[in-house]
């Protein structure tokens, strides 16, 4: 038995959620240990897309530009009928986060960049081929008993807090006795990952083939890859469907032959709609698939996990460094769960559009959607209701004034810095608390500035319009870019919360 020092945070699981957490915590200067069972990056591409808000999280740890090199931005999205004719044809429109609104990705490449990012931080240690066998709360910290799978030895670790990002089957969640309620769909889906050898018409767009006889997803992924997904029909032998000769029969219906792609792998899986009963037990937090699972239809499984840790990690840093009371951590589930619930609802709704098996209903769907999407306002409204929910938290760690701007994540325009260069807003703010205003600072701003919070006058027309649409001329931003407090013209800014010191990143880094 080997004992080691106590860490600030232990992260269990080293997929995109765990690796993002390790980057965030490492940048905050915390002492972190990552425990991962597998010896290397998981080879199968699971997640295939992300969005501008997640890219903004990765921007905060300095990895967005590198990740962007291996992504495909802004490709068209089609819902097509049984004849392959689109009845919805669109591109996802931006919400002003400073990145392309939708990105297709190859997950092993994303995992590699995120792990390379972690290597920048001497304060983050990674244990590959280690499995966490047991957690034991000991008052002020958590004891982890970990098995070294390479040497058949054990390590006993201690951490002030634990983030369990160990997947939908989460052993940590099981150890804690947390329920994972919801359902698993009976229909099983075959996933085929391929390497593109020769391009074909439509290879560069995401297509949902809404064919009652056999629904299918047809999706480009970067670095010369392409994916198809389709359900096993009643009575079909699932294992037989994974054979190459059977795969070619299905792809052949789309006109795809061995001249077009090389089959890399085929697996079969089930869709889940589940959520953990609790996301926190004492000093242990669940994140990503360990906390929630959703169908893949709007590509938000991985992205929701990244959002989880972006919400949680700055709060952990503030508490660990004595800048906030521990009660701040209670806002994690309160803020994130409603957003995950709504995202899951929308994923299920889109799934119903894609997988409708009643031919008569499908015909009505096709005609109605074609007519609807010919009207620009109706097309944009349907996207707002079908795709990823806007970045807003209705409850949580926010001013009790409940100004209409409170709880929204502020957009991120490109702005001109003091030296005349053009930078994104978040890069100017540096991941700390900040005051943004469009003119004179209101009464009450001095109370915030005495905590060391800088004030920035904003002249970007788009951001000014966005603030005015919410009746705000001054806002106080949390480190994650969400508006804690706001004031309109001639109104006072609410006071800072008692017991909090606002600076997070600068004081930790110092």
XYZ file of C-alpha atoms in Angstrom:
510
model
C 0.000 0.000 0.000
C 1.430 3.347 -1.131
C 0.235 6.614 0.419
C 0.584 10.001 -1.223
C -0.096 13.633 -0.368
C -3.516 15.177 -0.125
C -4.753 16.819 -3.317
C -7.174 19.679 -3.724
C -9.285 17.774 -6.256
C -9.265 14.213 -7.568
C -10.822 13.693 -11.006
C -12.007 10.168 -11.764
C -12.222 9.585 -15.510
C -10.140 11.129 -18.281
C -12.570 11.510 -21.154
C -13.474 14.986 -22.468
C -15.311 15.921 -19.256
C -12.517 14.809 -16.931
C -9.775 16.248 -19.149
C -11.573 19.593 -19.374
C -11.897 19.627 -15.581
C -8.178 18.867 -15.222
C -7.311 21.791 -17.519
C -9.622 24.186 -15.673
C -8.411 23.149 -12.234
C -4.790 23.151 -13.366
C -5.138 26.689 -14.649
C -6.607 27.734 -11.299
C -3.364 26.523 -9.703
C -4.941 23.700 -7.702
C -3.175 20.466 -6.872
C -5.019 17.815 -8.883
C -4.839 14.056 -9.384
C -6.557 12.338 -12.322
C -7.376 8.619 -12.095
C -8.122 6.771 -15.357
C -8.613 3.047 -15.824
C -7.581 2.786 -19.496
C -3.917 2.964 -20.589
C -4.544 5.333 -23.500
C -7.159 7.371 -25.326
C -10.272 5.387 -26.194
C -9.998 4.656 -29.907
C -13.659 4.693 -30.914
C -15.136 8.045 -31.886
C -18.225 8.535 -29.719
C -19.110 12.238 -29.638
C -19.165 13.770 -33.121
C -20.156 17.410 -32.594
C -20.030 20.342 -30.234
C -21.075 23.987 -30.163
C -19.839 27.537 -29.668
C -20.445 27.621 -25.915
C -18.252 24.569 -25.358
C -15.547 26.046 -27.590
C -15.711 29.068 -25.309
C -14.917 26.821 -22.333
C -11.945 25.351 -24.187
C -10.891 28.887 -25.148
C -10.699 29.696 -21.418
C -7.924 27.101 -21.043
C -6.114 28.189 -24.184
C -6.995 25.196 -26.358
C -9.755 26.430 -28.685
C -7.511 27.388 -31.595
C -5.650 24.073 -31.524
C -8.880 22.088 -31.273
C -10.364 24.089 -34.130
C -7.651 22.801 -36.452
C -9.160 19.311 -36.255
C -12.839 20.298 -36.551
C -15.320 20.939 -39.348
C -17.334 24.125 -38.706
C -20.670 25.326 -40.041
C -21.645 22.448 -42.317
C -25.266 22.195 -43.540
C -27.790 20.092 -41.675
C -30.562 18.297 -43.589
C -33.597 16.282 -42.553
C -34.435 14.267 -45.668
C -37.406 12.094 -46.607
C -37.350 8.502 -47.868
C -36.376 9.753 -51.343
C -33.456 11.753 -49.942
C -35.152 15.129 -50.557
C -34.688 17.648 -47.720
C -37.733 18.877 -45.805
C -35.521 20.836 -43.373
C -32.355 22.433 -44.753
C -30.449 24.749 -42.425
C -27.236 25.863 -40.815
C -27.158 26.448 -37.084
C -27.004 30.209 -36.470
C -24.591 31.793 -34.017
C -25.503 33.143 -30.593
C -22.469 35.387 -30.585
C -20.001 33.327 -28.541
C -17.055 34.104 -30.801
C -16.815 30.620 -32.327
C -18.613 28.675 -35.072
C -22.070 27.688 -33.766
C -21.652 24.016 -34.636
C -18.506 21.941 -35.046
C -18.081 18.354 -36.151
C -15.249 16.586 -34.389
C -13.322 13.334 -34.168
C -13.289 12.517 -30.472
C -9.912 10.750 -30.242
C -8.319 13.911 -31.678
C -10.169 16.086 -29.142
C -9.109 13.800 -26.287
C -5.489 14.001 -27.392
C -5.429 17.825 -27.470
C -7.156 18.088 -24.088
C -4.647 15.685 -22.534
C -1.737 17.557 -24.096
C -3.195 20.678 -22.499
C -3.108 19.040 -19.073
C 0.604 18.355 -19.494
C 1.229 22.122 -19.244
C 0.412 22.052 -15.536
C 3.008 20.708 -13.113
C 0.308 20.819 -10.435
C -1.780 18.149 -12.214
C -0.754 14.493 -11.910
C -2.298 11.802 -14.116
C -2.508 8.117 -13.169
C -3.359 5.993 -16.212
C -4.199 2.295 -15.774
C -5.525 3.007 -12.301
C -8.989 2.175 -11.063
C -10.697 3.787 -8.093
C -12.020 0.883 -6.039
C -13.408 2.748 -3.045
C -14.212 6.210 -1.744
C -14.363 6.998 1.948
C -15.254 10.410 3.341
C -13.078 11.310 6.322
C -14.459 14.702 7.328
C -12.303 17.327 5.654
C -11.345 15.172 2.676
C -12.057 11.977 0.745
C -9.858 8.894 0.770
C -9.547 7.039 -2.549
C -8.301 3.470 -2.724
C -6.918 2.954 -6.220
C -5.577 -0.174 -7.912
C -2.567 0.115 -10.215
C -3.681 -2.256 -12.990
C -0.175 -2.488 -14.403
C 1.568 -3.624 -11.216
C -1.279 -5.126 -9.134
C -0.489 -2.734 -6.298
C -2.664 -0.241 -4.474
C -2.456 3.484 -3.769
C -4.290 5.392 -1.085
C -4.968 8.984 -2.119
C -6.635 11.872 -0.346
C -8.434 14.805 -1.908
C -10.453 17.684 -0.536
C -13.018 17.166 -3.293
C -13.696 14.578 -6.006
C -15.206 14.995 -9.481
C -16.495 11.670 -10.806
C -16.527 11.889 -14.609
C -16.336 8.128 -15.069
C -19.113 7.610 -17.605
C -22.670 6.364 -17.762
C -21.810 3.155 -15.920
C -20.008 5.231 -13.243
C -18.609 2.920 -10.556
C -18.370 5.989 -8.321
C -22.087 6.642 -8.599
C -22.700 3.010 -7.701
C -20.415 3.173 -4.666
C -22.285 6.221 -3.415
C -25.635 4.482 -3.817
C -27.028 7.198 -6.094
C -29.965 6.216 -8.271
C -29.825 6.725 -12.055
C -33.469 7.041 -12.992
C -34.957 7.153 -16.470
C -35.183 4.672 -19.299
C -33.164 2.802 -21.874
C -34.728 2.529 -25.329
C -35.382 -1.013 -26.493
C -34.294 -0.279 -30.062
C -30.579 -0.854 -30.639
C -28.504 1.223 -33.073
C -25.538 0.219 -35.213
C -22.733 2.809 -35.441
C -20.301 2.594 -38.348
C -17.103 4.660 -38.403
C -15.282 4.879 -41.710
C -12.277 6.450 -43.414
C -13.155 8.409 -46.563
C -11.408 7.186 -49.696
C -13.415 9.050 -52.345
C -15.858 11.908 -51.814
C -19.490 11.660 -52.925
C -22.407 14.037 -53.355
C -23.535 15.137 -49.897
C -20.487 13.833 -48.002
C -19.999 17.272 -46.445
C -23.291 17.615 -44.567
C -25.112 16.065 -41.653
C -28.182 14.261 -42.929
C -30.970 12.748 -40.887
C -32.614 10.209 -43.181
C -36.152 10.236 -41.821
C -37.237 7.081 -43.652
C -39.937 5.107 -41.807
C -38.504 1.889 -43.259
C -35.000 2.518 -41.891
C -34.069 5.846 -40.239
C -30.389 6.712 -40.527
C -27.885 9.356 -39.508
C -25.205 10.214 -42.049
C -22.524 12.510 -40.608
C -19.161 13.936 -41.727
C -16.420 13.894 -39.113
C -12.982 15.534 -39.435
C -9.630 14.152 -40.448
C -11.149 12.198 -43.323
C -13.764 10.253 -41.345
C -17.488 9.689 -41.840
C -20.140 8.028 -39.669
C -23.449 6.276 -40.223
C -25.942 5.156 -37.584
C -29.080 3.086 -38.109
C -31.406 0.944 -35.974
C -31.632 -2.815 -35.983
C -35.065 -3.853 -37.243
C -37.254 -6.218 -35.295
C -36.087 -9.767 -35.887
C -32.657 -8.819 -37.272
C -29.601 -10.502 -35.796
C -27.637 -7.689 -34.128
C -24.284 -9.426 -34.420
C -24.878 -10.186 -38.073
C -25.483 -6.480 -38.711
C -21.905 -5.801 -37.608
C -20.465 -7.942 -40.405
C -18.997 -6.040 -43.349
C -21.192 -7.728 -45.947
C -24.309 -6.612 -44.049
C -22.947 -3.092 -43.552
C -22.342 -2.716 -47.268
C -25.954 -3.694 -47.943
C -27.165 -0.833 -45.765
C -24.631 1.709 -47.061
C -25.347 0.609 -50.608
C -28.852 2.016 -50.291
C -27.164 5.423 -49.900
C -24.954 4.754 -52.921
C -21.860 4.183 -50.794
C -19.465 1.456 -51.949
C -15.989 0.213 -50.906
C -14.608 2.756 -53.360
C -15.931 5.564 -51.164
C -15.001 4.480 -47.632
C -13.048 1.954 -45.626
C -14.928 0.524 -42.647
C -12.914 1.095 -39.472
C -15.268 -0.313 -36.850
C -18.896 -1.096 -36.174
C -20.570 -1.347 -32.778
C -24.134 -1.565 -31.525
C -25.518 0.369 -28.581
C -28.674 1.599 -26.862
C -29.954 5.122 -26.318
C -30.486 6.217 -22.727
C -32.456 8.964 -21.024
C -31.261 8.965 -17.437
C -30.308 11.400 -14.694
C -28.665 10.825 -11.335
C -30.911 11.425 -8.334
C -28.154 13.522 -6.739
C -25.114 15.114 -8.316
C -23.345 15.669 -5.011
C -22.726 13.500 -1.985
C -20.641 15.422 0.535
C -17.342 16.204 -1.161
C -17.975 14.078 -4.257
C -19.596 15.504 -7.406
C -20.886 13.696 -10.492
C -20.317 15.259 -13.926
C -20.990 14.318 -17.539
C -22.479 10.906 -18.286
C -22.041 9.913 -14.645
C -24.718 12.524 -13.841
C -26.906 12.322 -16.940
C -27.337 10.489 -20.240
C -29.302 11.658 -23.271
C -29.961 10.475 -26.843
C -27.445 11.686 -29.441
C -29.789 13.569 -31.761
C -28.523 17.113 -31.114
C -24.985 16.105 -30.180
C -25.022 17.333 -26.585
C -23.871 14.381 -24.467
C -20.194 15.325 -24.329
C -20.965 19.037 -24.498
C -23.215 18.859 -21.452
C -20.369 17.271 -19.481
C -18.024 20.099 -20.470
C -20.664 22.604 -19.365
C -20.919 20.756 -16.028
C -17.264 21.138 -15.140
C -17.114 24.721 -16.432
C -19.827 25.493 -13.893
C -18.246 23.492 -11.070
C -14.497 24.112 -11.296
C -14.403 27.867 -10.671
C -16.622 27.314 -7.643
C -14.292 24.634 -6.276
C -11.329 26.990 -6.776
C -13.105 29.797 -4.923
C -14.016 27.534 -1.978
C -10.614 25.847 -1.752
C -8.842 29.198 -1.674
C -11.087 30.664 1.014
C -12.734 33.129 -1.357
C -16.256 31.711 -0.939
C -18.172 29.626 1.601
C -18.737 25.973 0.831
C -22.443 26.646 0.302
C -21.509 27.985 -3.136
C -21.079 24.375 -4.274
C -24.776 23.678 -3.671
C -25.541 25.815 -6.736
C -23.905 23.299 -9.106
C -26.828 20.909 -9.521
C -29.350 23.716 -9.047
C -27.960 25.520 -12.089
C -26.974 22.652 -14.336
C -29.784 20.112 -13.952
C -32.604 22.212 -15.500
C -30.430 22.975 -18.539
C -29.570 19.282 -18.946
C -33.253 18.341 -18.556
C -34.307 20.779 -21.283
C -31.452 19.667 -23.557
C -32.546 16.058 -23.115
C -36.170 16.959 -23.881
C -35.108 18.601 -27.127
C -32.910 15.665 -28.086
C -35.864 13.334 -27.609
C -38.104 15.636 -29.673
C -35.657 15.702 -32.580
C -35.315 11.934 -32.271
C -39.071 11.534 -32.685
C -38.930 13.587 -35.905
C -36.142 11.399 -37.271
C -37.474 7.998 -36.265
C -41.207 8.342 -37.050
C -42.299 4.906 -38.389
C -45.901 5.698 -39.353
C -45.792 6.476 -43.075
C -48.912 8.636 -43.063
C -47.608 10.772 -40.199
C -44.236 11.001 -41.961
C -45.897 12.387 -45.103
C -47.703 15.055 -43.069
C -44.444 15.839 -41.239
C -42.543 16.302 -44.496
C -45.097 18.672 -46.053
C -45.602 20.677 -42.840
C -41.875 21.103 -42.207
C -41.177 22.121 -45.802
C -43.863 24.791 -45.642
C -42.712 26.005 -42.229
C -39.034 26.314 -43.074
C -39.750 28.413 -46.170
C -40.629 31.251 -43.780
C -37.374 32.729 -42.373
C -38.848 33.743 -39.016
C -40.475 30.347 -38.574
C -37.209 28.617 -39.519
C -35.215 30.545 -36.919
C -37.930 30.010 -34.299
C -37.969 26.252 -34.913
C -34.181 26.136 -34.501
C -34.434 27.963 -31.169
C -36.996 25.440 -29.946
C -35.407 22.270 -31.350
C -31.679 22.769 -30.864
C -29.464 23.511 -27.857
C -31.141 25.652 -25.157
C -29.720 29.118 -24.643
C -27.091 29.603 -21.959
C -29.234 30.769 -19.071
C -29.729 29.586 -15.501
C -33.034 30.460 -13.868
C -31.843 29.653 -10.343
C -28.541 29.410 -8.534
C -25.754 31.662 -7.314
C -27.095 35.012 -8.504
C -28.177 38.334 -7.043
C -31.564 38.239 -5.368
C -32.572 41.365 -7.289
C -33.576 39.075 -10.175
C -33.062 41.660 -12.882
C -34.091 40.179 -16.246
C -30.436 40.041 -17.379
C -29.386 37.945 -14.371
C -28.598 34.302 -15.140
C -27.747 34.802 -18.820
C -24.307 34.134 -20.227
C -23.093 37.297 -21.906
C -22.158 37.023 -25.622
C -18.510 37.216 -26.604
C -17.722 39.707 -29.360
C -14.343 40.535 -30.775
C -13.278 43.830 -29.205
C -10.363 46.243 -29.475
C -7.917 45.998 -26.573
C -5.979 48.910 -25.104
C -3.019 48.248 -27.408
C -5.247 48.351 -30.481
C -5.319 44.607 -31.119
C -8.546 42.707 -31.666
C -9.298 40.040 -29.066
C -12.270 38.074 -27.823
C -14.044 39.470 -24.767
C -13.212 36.484 -22.533
C -9.506 36.888 -23.244
C -9.726 40.468 -22.007
C -11.563 39.448 -18.831
C -9.142 36.599 -18.078
C -11.632 34.261 -16.410
C -12.257 36.426 -13.343
C -15.174 38.434 -12.068
C -15.745 41.625 -14.076
C -18.058 44.618 -14.418
C -19.245 45.562 -17.906
C -21.017 48.861 -18.486
C -22.170 50.952 -21.429
C -21.636 54.419 -19.906
C -21.502 55.833 -16.409
C -20.951 53.349 -13.593
C -24.065 53.206 -11.396
C -24.256 53.618 -7.617
C -23.082 50.445 -5.925
C -20.311 49.720 -8.420
C -17.685 50.956 -5.957
C -18.564 48.132 -3.561
C -17.606 45.619 -6.252
C -14.496 47.479 -7.352
C -13.230 47.548 -3.765
C -13.014 43.752 -4.039
C -10.548 44.182 -6.901
C -13.056 43.624 -9.698
C -12.179 45.639 -12.827
C -14.791 47.631 -14.726
C -14.802 47.701 -18.533
C -16.775 50.114 -20.678
C -18.276 48.267 -23.629
C -18.788 49.957 -26.995
C -19.343 46.904 -29.199
C -22.706 47.620 -30.893
C -23.906 44.016 -30.772
C -23.171 43.582 -27.068
C -24.681 46.979 -26.240
C -27.878 45.995 -28.084
C -27.936 42.638 -26.273
C -27.669 44.350 -22.871
C -30.291 46.950 -23.755
C -32.677 44.208 -24.874
C -32.494 43.001 -21.278
C -32.847 46.511 -19.836
C -29.269 46.502 -18.502
C -26.551 49.150 -18.730
C -24.227 47.540 -16.163
C -23.677 43.867 -15.336
C -21.438 41.912 -12.978
C -20.068 38.735 -14.579
C -19.055 35.583 -12.736
C -15.852 33.819 -13.867
C -17.927 31.582 -16.182
C -19.395 34.586 -18.014
C -22.877 34.367 -16.477
C -24.424 37.578 -15.158
C -24.542 37.616 -11.366
C -26.113 41.073 -10.980
C -27.371 43.826 -13.266
C -28.672 47.369 -13.200
C -30.602 49.456 -15.679
C -30.205 53.138 -16.435
C -30.435 55.220 -13.269
C -30.585 52.161 -10.998
C -28.145 50.981 -8.339
C -26.066 47.852 -8.752
C -26.898 45.216 -6.100
C -24.277 44.728 -3.392
C -21.799 41.824 -3.449
C -22.869 38.753 -1.477
C -21.679 38.530 2.102
C -18.720 36.263 2.760
C -17.368 36.285 -0.787
C -14.174 37.641 -2.287
C -14.538 37.919 -6.011
C -11.067 37.292 -7.449
C -10.549 33.651 -8.473
C -7.911 33.089 -11.113
C -5.492 35.904 -10.308
C -5.216 35.177 -6.584
C -4.902 31.433 -7.166
C -2.224 31.879 -9.816
C -0.291 34.213 -7.531
